PDB file of C-alpha atoms and ligand atoms in Angstrom:
ATOM      1  CA  MET T   1      21.890   1.283 -27.079  1.00 80.00           C
ATOM      2  CA  ALA T   2      18.880   3.503 -27.250  1.00 93.00           C
ATOM      3  CA  ILE T   3      17.830   6.744 -28.841  1.00 97.00           C
ATOM      4  CA  ARG T   4      17.119   9.348 -26.196  1.00 97.00           C
ATOM      5  CA  ASN T   5      14.903  12.389 -26.302  1.00 98.00           C
ATOM      6  CA  VAL T   6      16.692  15.643 -27.237  1.00 98.00           C
ATOM      7  CA  VAL T   7      15.708  18.431 -24.846  1.00 98.00           C
ATOM      8  CA  GLN T   8      14.522  21.597 -26.616  1.00 98.00           C
ATOM      9  CA  ILE T   9      15.164  25.254 -25.788  1.00 97.00           C
ATOM     10  CA  GLY T  10      12.827  26.480 -23.070  1.00 97.00           C
ATOM     11  CA  ASP T  11      13.574  23.470 -20.869  1.00 98.00           C
ATOM     12  CA  GLU T  12      15.412  24.734 -17.783  1.00 98.00           C
ATOM     13  CA  VAL T  13      17.821  21.792 -17.743  1.00 98.00           C
ATOM     14  CA  LEU T  14      19.676  23.323 -20.703  1.00 98.00           C
ATOM     15  CA  ARG T  15      20.572  26.295 -18.475  1.00 98.00           C
ATOM     16  CA  LYS T  16      22.134  24.220 -15.706  1.00 98.00           C
ATOM     17  CA  LYS T  17      25.834  23.557 -15.231  1.00 98.00           C
ATOM     18  CA  SER T  18      27.008  20.027 -15.894  1.00 98.00           C
ATOM     19  CA  LYS T  19      29.103  18.290 -13.252  1.00 98.00           C
ATOM     20  CA  PRO T  20      32.419  16.554 -13.868  1.00 98.00           C
ATOM     21  CA  VAL T  21      32.311  12.837 -14.645  1.00 98.00           C
ATOM     22  CA  LYS T  22      33.967  10.868 -11.850  1.00 98.00           C
ATOM     23  CA  GLU T  23      33.021   7.285 -12.648  1.00 98.00           C
ATOM     24  CA  PHE T  24      34.313   5.981 -15.962  1.00 98.00           C
ATOM     25  CA  ASP T  25      32.076   2.969 -15.835  1.00 98.00           C
ATOM     26  CA  GLU T  26      29.503   1.090 -17.888  1.00 98.00           C
ATOM     27  CA  LYS T  27      26.852   3.674 -17.073  1.00 98.00           C
ATOM     28  CA  LEU T  28      28.995   6.371 -18.713  1.00 98.00           C
ATOM     29  CA  TRP T  29      29.689   4.143 -21.728  1.00 98.00           C
ATOM     30  CA  GLU T  30      25.979   3.478 -22.160  1.00 98.00           C
ATOM     31  CA  LEU T  31      25.300   7.221 -21.965  1.00 98.00           C
ATOM     32  CA  LEU T  32      27.982   7.938 -24.598  1.00 98.00           C
ATOM     33  CA  ASP T  33      26.709   5.161 -26.888  1.00 98.00           C
ATOM     34  CA  ASP T  34      23.139   6.442 -26.564  1.00 98.00           C
ATOM     35  CA  MET T  35      24.277  10.018 -27.202  1.00 98.00           C
ATOM     36  CA  ARG T  36      26.082   8.981 -30.402  1.00 98.00           C
ATOM     37  CA  GLU T  37      23.065   7.027 -31.631  1.00 97.00           C
ATOM     38  CA  THR T  38      20.790   9.962 -30.800  1.00 98.00           C
ATOM     39  CA  MET T  39      23.105  12.425 -32.560  1.00 98.00           C
ATOM     40  CA  ILE T  40      23.264  10.279 -35.713  1.00 96.00           C
ATOM     41  CA  LYS T  41      19.493   9.729 -35.712  1.00 97.00           C
ATOM     42  CA  ASN T  42      19.006  13.515 -35.596  1.00 97.00           C
ATOM     43  CA  ASP T  43      21.642  14.281 -38.263  1.00 95.00           C
ATOM     44  CA  GLY T  44      23.772  16.217 -35.788  1.00 96.00           C
ATOM     45  CA  CYS T  45      27.542  16.536 -35.574  1.00 96.00           C
ATOM     46  CA  GLY T  46      27.729  17.105 -31.822  1.00 98.00           C
ATOM     47  CA  LEU T  47      25.747  16.468 -28.662  1.00 98.00           C
ATOM     48  CA  ALA T  48      26.296  17.276 -24.998  1.00 98.00           C
ATOM     49  CA  ALA T  49      24.887  15.056 -22.231  1.00 98.00           C
ATOM     50  CA  VAL T  50      22.707  17.892 -20.929  1.00 98.00           C
ATOM     51  CA  GLN T  51      20.830  17.734 -24.239  1.00 98.00           C
ATOM     52  CA  VAL T  52      19.555  14.309 -23.237  1.00 98.00           C
ATOM     53  CA  GLY T  53      18.861  15.601 -19.727  1.00 98.00           C
ATOM     54  CA  VAL T  54      22.029  14.315 -18.036  1.00 98.00           C
ATOM     55  CA  LEU T  55      24.038  17.016 -16.223  1.00 98.00           C
ATOM     56  CA  ARG T  56      27.469  15.484 -16.735  1.00 98.00           C
ATOM     57  CA  GLN T  57      30.438  16.911 -18.621  1.00 98.00           C
ATOM     58  CA  ALA T  58      30.269  14.508 -21.545  1.00 98.00           C
ATOM     59  CA  ILE T  59      30.219  15.315 -25.263  1.00 98.00           C
ATOM     60  CA  VAL T  60      30.131  13.298 -28.459  1.00 98.00           C
ATOM     61  CA  LEU T  61      31.269  14.771 -31.761  1.00 98.00           C
ATOM     62  CA  ASP T  62      31.406  13.614 -35.349  1.00 97.00           C
ATOM     63  CA  VAL T  63      33.452  16.189 -37.238  1.00 95.00           C
ATOM     64  CA  ASN T  64      35.614  15.651 -40.340  1.00 90.00           C
ATOM     65  CA  HIS T  65      34.887  11.894 -40.056  1.00 91.00           C
ATOM     66  CA  MET T  66      36.402  11.899 -36.575  1.00 93.00           C
ATOM     67  CA  LYS T  67      34.333  10.271 -33.868  1.00 96.00           C
ATOM     68  CA  LEU T  68      35.270  11.975 -30.634  1.00 98.00           C
ATOM     69  CA  GLU T  69      34.241  11.513 -27.036  1.00 98.00           C
ATOM     70  CA  ILE T  70      35.152  14.431 -24.815  1.00 98.00           C
ATOM     71  CA  ILE T  71      34.779  14.058 -21.054  1.00 98.00           C
ATOM     72  CA  ASN T  72      35.489  16.835 -18.510  1.00 98.00           C
ATOM     73  CA  PRO T  73      36.863  19.243 -21.139  1.00 98.00           C
ATOM     74  CA  GLN T  74      38.826  22.392 -20.407  1.00 98.00           C
ATOM     75  CA  ILE T  75      39.849  24.899 -23.058  1.00 98.00           C
ATOM     76  CA  ILE T  76      43.527  25.530 -22.395  1.00 98.00           C
ATOM     77  CA  ASP T  77      44.349  27.714 -25.406  1.00 98.00           C
ATOM     78  CA  SER T  78      42.591  29.548 -28.210  1.00 98.00           C
ATOM     79  CA  PHE T  79      43.682  31.572 -31.192  1.00 97.00           C
ATOM     80  CA  GLY T  80      42.121  33.835 -33.819  1.00 98.00           C
ATOM     81  CA  GLU T  81      38.452  34.162 -34.676  1.00 97.00           C
ATOM     82  CA  GLN T  82      35.874  32.955 -37.160  1.00 97.00           C
ATOM     83  CA  ILE T  83      32.242  33.835 -37.768  1.00 96.00           C
ATOM     84  CA  GLU T  84      30.183  30.987 -39.181  1.00 95.00           C
ATOM     85  CA  LYS T  85      26.649  29.600 -39.135  1.00 95.00           C
ATOM     86  CA  GLU T  86      25.701  27.270 -36.300  1.00 96.00           C
ATOM     87  CA  GLY T  87      22.751  25.124 -35.478  1.00 97.00           C
ATOM     88  CA  CYS T  88      21.888  22.987 -32.469  1.00 98.00           C
ATOM     89  CA  LEU T  89      19.778  19.877 -31.963  1.00 98.00           C
ATOM     90  CA  SER T  90      18.097  21.705 -29.052  1.00 98.00           C
ATOM     91  CA  LEU T  91      16.995  24.533 -31.402  1.00 98.00           C
ATOM     92  CA  LYS T  92      15.537  22.486 -34.219  1.00 94.00           C
ATOM     93  CA  GLY T  93      15.299  24.173 -37.599  1.00 93.00           C
ATOM     94  CA  GLN T  94      17.166  27.293 -36.507  1.00 96.00           C
ATOM     95  CA  TRP T  95      20.643  28.636 -37.146  1.00 95.00           C
ATOM     96  CA  GLY T  96      22.654  31.748 -36.423  1.00 96.00           C
ATOM     97  CA  TRP T  97      26.005  33.422 -36.986  1.00 96.00           C
ATOM     98  CA  VAL T  98      28.417  32.926 -34.104  1.00 97.00           C
ATOM     99  CA  LYS T  99      31.916  34.228 -33.472  1.00 97.00           C
ATOM    100  CA  ARG T 100      34.310  31.547 -32.219  1.00 98.00           C
ATOM    101  CA  PRO T 101      38.082  31.137 -32.018  1.00 98.00           C
ATOM    102  CA  GLN T 102      39.714  29.859 -35.220  1.00 98.00           C
ATOM    103  CA  GLU T 103      41.661  27.344 -33.207  1.00 98.00           C
ATOM    104  CA  VAL T 104      41.200  25.857 -29.736  1.00 98.00           C
ATOM    105  CA  THR T 105      43.174  23.402 -27.682  1.00 98.00           C
ATOM    106  CA  VAL T 106      41.178  21.314 -25.230  1.00 98.00           C
ATOM    107  CA  LYS T 107      42.332  19.054 -22.436  1.00 98.00           C
ATOM    108  CA  ALA T 108      39.863  16.270 -21.723  1.00 98.00           C
ATOM    109  CA  GLN T 109      39.454  12.612 -20.832  1.00 98.00           C
ATOM    110  CA  ASP T 110      38.270   9.663 -22.886  1.00 98.00           C
ATOM    111  CA  ARG T 111      35.651   7.124 -21.790  1.00 98.00           C
ATOM    112  CA  TYR T 112      38.242   5.249 -19.747  1.00 98.00           C
ATOM    113  CA  GLY T 113      39.451   8.344 -17.918  1.00 98.00           C
ATOM    114  CA  ASN T 114      42.674   8.722 -19.913  1.00 98.00           C
ATOM    115  CA  GLU T 115      43.680  12.331 -20.387  1.00 98.00           C
ATOM    116  CA  PHE T 116      44.354  13.708 -23.845  1.00 98.00           C
ATOM    117  CA  VAL T 117      44.806  17.060 -25.543  1.00 98.00           C
ATOM    118  CA  ILE T 118      43.167  17.907 -28.850  1.00 98.00           C
ATOM    119  CA  THR T 119      43.594  20.970 -31.046  1.00 97.00           C
ATOM    120  CA  GLY T 120      40.765  21.796 -33.418  1.00 97.00           C
ATOM    121  CA  VAL T 121      40.728  24.367 -36.211  1.00 97.00           C
ATOM    122  CA  ASP T 122      37.764  25.791 -38.153  1.00 97.00           C
ATOM    123  CA  LEU T 123      34.748  23.452 -37.876  1.00 97.00           C
ATOM    124  CA  LEU T 124      36.238  21.337 -35.103  1.00 97.00           C
ATOM    125  CA  ALA T 125      37.165  24.445 -33.085  1.00 98.00           C
ATOM    126  CA  ARG T 126      33.621  25.701 -33.463  1.00 98.00           C
ATOM    127  CA  ALA T 127      32.063  22.368 -32.554  1.00 98.00           C
ATOM    128  CA  LEU T 128      34.264  22.017 -29.459  1.00 98.00           C
ATOM    129  CA  CYS T 129      33.342  25.527 -28.269  1.00 98.00           C
ATOM    130  CA  HIS T 130      29.634  25.010 -28.981  1.00 98.00           C
ATOM    131  CA  GLU T 131      29.467  21.750 -27.037  1.00 98.00           C
ATOM    132  CA  ILE T 132      31.641  22.989 -24.167  1.00 98.00           C
ATOM    133  CA  ASP T 133      29.301  26.002 -23.860  1.00 98.00           C
ATOM    134  CA  HIS T 134      26.414  23.552 -23.334  1.00 98.00           C
ATOM    135  CA  LEU T 135      28.186  22.310 -20.185  1.00 98.00           C
ATOM    136  CA  SER T 136      27.866  25.835 -18.742  1.00 98.00           C
ATOM    137  CA  GLY T 137      24.234  26.233 -19.787  1.00 98.00           C
ATOM    138  CA  ILE T 138      25.066  28.455 -22.763  1.00 98.00           C
ATOM    139  CA  LEU T 139      23.302  28.075 -26.109  1.00 98.00           C
ATOM    140  CA  TYR T 140      24.624  29.494 -29.386  1.00 98.00           C
ATOM    141  CA  SER T 141      21.528  31.706 -29.556  1.00 97.00           C
ATOM    142  CA  ASP T 142      22.790  33.539 -26.445  1.00 97.00           C
ATOM    143  CA  ILE T 143      25.868  34.746 -28.309  1.00 97.00           C
ATOM    144  CA  GLU T 144      24.760  34.803 -31.952  1.00 96.00           C
ATOM    145  CA  ILE T 145      25.336  37.940 -34.005  1.00 95.00           C
ATOM    146  CA  LYS T 146      21.754  38.664 -35.018  1.00 91.00           C
ATOM    147  CA  ASP T 147      22.474  41.379 -37.616  1.00 85.00           C
ATOM    148  CA  TYR T 148      25.562  39.765 -39.144  1.00 86.00           C
ATOM    149  CA  LYS T 149      24.018  39.141 -42.584  1.00 73.00           C
ATOM    150  CA  GLU T 150      22.850  42.731 -42.885  1.00 61.00           C
ATOM    151  CA  LYS T 151      26.274  44.002 -41.896  1.00 62.00           C
ATOM    152  CA  LYS T 152      27.885  41.857 -44.571  1.00 61.00           C
ATOM    153  CA  LYS T 153      25.651  43.219 -47.345  1.00 55.00           C
ATOM    154  CA  LYS T 154      26.497  46.867 -46.650  1.00 51.00           C
TER     155      LYS T 154
HETATM  156 CO1   CO V 201      24.064  22.504 -29.382  1.00 66.45          CO
END
């Protein structure tokens, strides 16, 4: 396992679309292991492969003490909305208010290629949406509500 470099905003790779994973092999497992180590080292709770410069649809998450690996995800259902603060390891030291569904259901594969369905609410819903956005080249800063705090005070 190795800690990889986290790509920062401004690098064009973050804007590219990630391709589906087709080979569920040792190379993928090494990538996932490295991503988890890199995420932990950087005090993050989620990381997409593109953030270490690999354009594959692979995500690691550590939310509510759940260690998740999400390969080739598709959002198949969503419900409600929430507006909460988000940060990103590719935008170090920054955060913003982002509107997300309250609940999402995602179909994905694990590191062996087995399909599963996961439903996340609150933080997990937000984390799933944030990381899945990375696979399309979208950063939270693209969709953040810049004047949300001011609106709340009024
Ligand atoms: Co991010």
